[in-house]
Amino acid sequence: MPVKHETSTRFMDEIRIISPWAYFFVVLGFLAAIAAVVHANLSENPPFPLVAMVPMAIFGGTVVGCYFLLIGYVNGDAGRRGMSRLGWTLLAICVPNALGIVLYFVLRKPRIATCPQCENAVQTGFNFCPRCNYKLSPSCPQCQRLVEVNDVYCPYCGTSLRNRAGAANGLPTELPG
Ligand SMILES: [Zn+2]
Ligand SMILES: [Zn+2]
């Protein structure tokens, strides 16, 4: 269960970085699709019957919406990975068939975090800050092995991690690679 919970938290984190304007374009896309259906039906010769056009509009709106959400994700995600937000967003928009988005997911750098002590950019998976030697991942004070932030006892030697100062400090180790 904790694994499942962590996954959904991660998923929500990913959703949260989608830029707000992406949602605006999603709504705009749906409105445009509805407007197109209404407009086509008011014309003299509708190209398709209404029953066929409504699902087409919903499908089209969903595809376009997903496209905008992905662009919004690229825009937010590039920033936290130290990549050019503007450059990758433009690439995601301009390269046809969503290839720019695919290219982004292939080429994106590992996520970076900031050292709480010296504010140097550190990559995911670093245990110590390369600049100031700050301990980034929590570790057991007894056996020095890495532990999870939420661990109450060290899974290797059984030492209680709650009673000791500094045992649970450092960045959460849950940043995906
Ligand atoms: Zn540091
Ligand atoms: Zn231990």
Short mmCIF file of C-alpha atoms and ligand atoms in Angstrom, two decimals:
data_model
loop_
_atom_site.label_atom_id
_atom_site.label_comp_id
_atom_site.label_asym_id
_atom_site.label_seq_id
_atom_site.Cartn_x
_atom_site.Cartn_y
_atom_site.Cartn_z
CA MET A 1 0.00 0.00 0.00
CA PRO A 2 2.70 2.58 0.83
CA VAL A 3 4.18 1.97 -2.63
CA LYS A 4 0.84 2.66 -4.27
CA HIS A 5 0.38 5.81 -2.24
CA GLU A 6 3.84 7.02 -3.17
CA THR A 7 3.16 6.41 -6.84
CA SER A 8 -0.04 8.45 -6.77
CA THR A 9 1.74 11.27 -4.92
CA ARG A 10 4.41 11.24 -7.59
CA PHE A 11 1.78 11.29 -10.29
CA MET A 12 0.12 14.30 -8.66
CA ASP A 13 3.51 16.01 -8.50
CA GLU A 14 3.91 15.48 -12.22
CA ILE A 15 0.42 16.82 -12.91
CA ARG A 16 1.10 19.87 -10.78
CA ILE A 17 4.03 21.05 -12.88
CA ILE A 18 1.90 21.36 -16.01
CA SER A 19 1.74 25.07 -16.69
CA PRO A 20 -1.69 26.62 -15.99
CA TRP A 21 -1.94 28.07 -19.49
CA ALA A 22 -1.99 24.52 -20.87
CA TYR A 23 -5.41 23.99 -19.22
CA PHE A 24 -6.58 27.24 -20.76
CA PHE A 25 -5.72 25.91 -24.22
CA VAL A 26 -7.44 22.59 -23.44
CA VAL A 27 -10.68 24.44 -22.62
CA LEU A 28 -10.19 26.61 -25.68
CA GLY A 29 -9.72 23.50 -27.86
CA PHE A 30 -12.98 21.98 -26.61
CA LEU A 31 -14.86 25.22 -27.12
CA ALA A 32 -13.49 25.42 -30.66
CA ALA A 33 -14.60 21.83 -31.33
CA ILE A 34 -18.12 22.55 -30.01
CA ALA A 35 -18.26 25.77 -32.00
CA ALA A 36 -17.23 23.89 -35.14
CA VAL A 37 -20.03 21.35 -34.64
CA VAL A 38 -22.64 24.06 -34.04
CA HIS A 39 -21.39 26.05 -37.01
CA ALA A 40 -21.42 23.01 -39.32
CA ASN A 41 -24.97 22.15 -38.27
CA LEU A 42 -26.25 25.63 -38.91
CA SER A 43 -24.86 25.60 -42.43
CA GLU A 44 -26.94 24.60 -45.45
CA ASN A 45 -25.27 21.26 -46.07
CA PRO A 46 -23.76 19.73 -42.90
CA PRO A 47 -20.79 17.55 -44.01
CA PHE A 48 -21.70 14.89 -41.43
CA PRO A 49 -24.87 14.15 -39.44
CA LEU A 50 -24.91 15.54 -35.90
CA VAL A 51 -24.65 12.05 -34.33
CA ALA A 52 -21.33 11.55 -36.05
CA MET A 53 -19.98 15.03 -35.40
CA VAL A 54 -20.43 15.10 -31.62
CA PRO A 55 -18.15 12.07 -30.97
CA MET A 56 -15.70 13.46 -33.53
CA ALA A 57 -15.62 16.78 -31.70
CA ILE A 58 -15.11 15.06 -28.32
CA PHE A 59 -12.35 12.86 -29.74
CA GLY A 60 -10.67 15.75 -31.50
CA GLY A 61 -10.94 17.93 -28.41
CA THR A 62 -9.38 15.18 -26.26
CA VAL A 63 -6.47 14.60 -28.64
CA VAL A 64 -5.76 18.32 -28.93
CA GLY A 65 -6.17 18.67 -25.14
CA CYS A 66 -3.62 15.90 -24.44
CA TYR A 67 -1.24 17.57 -26.88
CA PHE A 68 -1.49 20.89 -25.03
CA LEU A 69 -1.10 19.19 -21.65
CA LEU A 70 2.07 17.47 -22.87
CA ILE A 71 3.45 20.77 -24.10
CA GLY A 72 2.58 22.27 -20.70
CA TYR A 73 4.37 19.37 -19.03
CA VAL A 74 7.48 19.85 -21.20
CA ASN A 75 7.42 23.55 -20.29
CA GLY A 76 7.33 22.89 -16.54
CA ASP A 77 9.57 19.81 -16.55
CA ALA A 78 12.35 21.39 -18.60
CA GLY A 79 12.67 24.13 -15.97
CA ARG A 80 13.23 21.78 -13.06
CA ARG A 81 15.78 19.81 -15.05
CA GLY A 82 17.90 22.86 -15.85
CA MET A 83 16.98 22.79 -19.55
CA SER A 84 15.78 25.67 -21.69
CA ARG A 85 12.04 26.02 -21.06
CA LEU A 86 11.44 28.30 -24.02
CA GLY A 87 13.57 26.25 -26.41
CA TRP A 88 11.98 22.90 -25.57
CA THR A 89 8.46 24.35 -25.50
CA LEU A 90 8.96 25.84 -28.96
CA LEU A 91 10.40 22.55 -30.17
CA ALA A 92 7.42 20.65 -28.73
CA ILE A 93 5.02 23.02 -30.50
CA CYS A 94 6.83 23.39 -33.82
CA VAL A 95 8.07 19.89 -34.65
CA PRO A 96 5.13 18.13 -36.35
CA ASN A 97 3.44 14.90 -35.24
CA ALA A 98 4.43 15.55 -31.59
CA LEU A 99 7.98 14.46 -32.45
CA GLY A 100 9.37 17.40 -30.47
CA ILE A 101 7.63 16.04 -27.37
CA VAL A 102 8.99 12.53 -28.03
CA LEU A 103 12.45 14.02 -28.55
CA TYR A 104 12.16 15.86 -25.24
CA PHE A 105 11.39 12.66 -23.31
CA VAL A 106 14.32 10.91 -24.98
CA LEU A 107 16.84 13.69 -24.39
CA ARG A 108 15.74 15.21 -21.07
CA LYS A 109 18.40 15.48 -18.39
CA PRO A 110 18.06 13.84 -14.98
CA ARG A 111 16.05 15.90 -12.55
CA ILE A 112 18.07 18.28 -10.44
CA ALA A 113 17.50 19.40 -6.90
CA THR A 114 19.15 22.13 -4.87
CA CYS A 115 21.53 21.58 -1.97
CA PRO A 116 19.80 23.00 1.12
CA GLN A 117 23.13 24.24 2.47
CA CYS A 118 24.94 25.90 -0.45
CA GLU A 119 22.13 25.95 -3.06
CA ASN A 120 24.35 24.21 -5.59
CA ALA A 121 22.38 22.21 -8.20
CA VAL A 122 22.64 18.50 -7.42
CA GLN A 123 21.47 15.56 -9.50
CA THR A 124 19.06 12.90 -8.37
CA GLY A 125 20.88 10.00 -6.79
CA PHE A 126 23.66 12.09 -5.25
CA ASN A 127 24.12 11.23 -1.59
CA PHE A 128 26.38 14.16 -0.80
CA CYS A 129 26.59 17.64 -2.27
CA PRO A 130 29.68 17.75 -4.54
CA ARG A 131 30.45 21.29 -3.44
CA CYS A 132 29.94 21.40 0.32
CA ASN A 133 29.68 17.71 1.32
CA TYR A 134 26.20 18.21 2.75
CA LYS A 135 24.44 14.90 3.33
CA LEU A 136 21.55 14.92 0.85
CA SER A 137 20.03 11.52 1.57
CA PRO A 138 19.01 10.48 5.07
CA SER A 139 21.17 7.72 6.46
CA CYS A 140 21.27 5.59 9.59
CA PRO A 141 23.41 7.20 12.31
CA GLN A 142 24.54 3.76 13.47
CA CYS A 143 25.52 1.90 10.29
CA GLN A 144 25.58 4.87 7.81
CA ARG A 145 23.46 3.05 5.24
CA LEU A 146 20.81 5.00 3.32
CA VAL A 147 17.30 4.87 4.73
CA GLU A 148 13.96 6.18 3.54
CA VAL A 149 12.66 9.49 4.89
CA ASN A 150 9.64 7.81 6.49
CA ASP A 151 11.55 4.92 8.11
CA VAL A 152 11.18 4.81 11.87
CA TYR A 153 13.79 2.07 12.31
CA CYS A 154 16.86 1.35 10.21
CA PRO A 155 16.00 -1.64 7.98
CA TYR A 156 19.62 -2.89 8.21
CA CYS A 157 20.53 -2.68 11.89
CA GLY A 158 17.24 -1.87 13.64
CA THR A 159 18.40 1.39 15.20
CA SER A 160 15.55 3.79 15.96
CA LEU A 161 15.78 6.73 13.57
CA ARG A 162 13.28 8.97 15.31
CA ASN A 163 15.15 9.61 18.55
CA ARG A 164 18.40 10.67 16.99
CA ALA A 165 18.92 14.18 15.76
CA GLY A 166 19.82 14.44 12.12
CA ALA A 167 18.78 10.93 11.28
CA ALA A 168 15.96 11.96 8.98
CA ASN A 169 17.38 15.14 7.57
CA GLY A 170 18.36 15.61 4.00
CA LEU A 171 16.35 15.60 0.80
CA PRO A 172 13.63 13.06 0.23
CA THR A 173 15.06 10.20 -1.79
CA GLU A 174 11.92 9.83 -3.86
CA LEU A 175 12.94 11.93 -6.86
CA PRO A 176 12.46 9.80 -9.96
CA GLY A 177 15.48 9.36 -12.20
ZN ZN B 1 26.03 21.96 -0.92
ZN ZN B 2 21.47 1.12 10.55
#
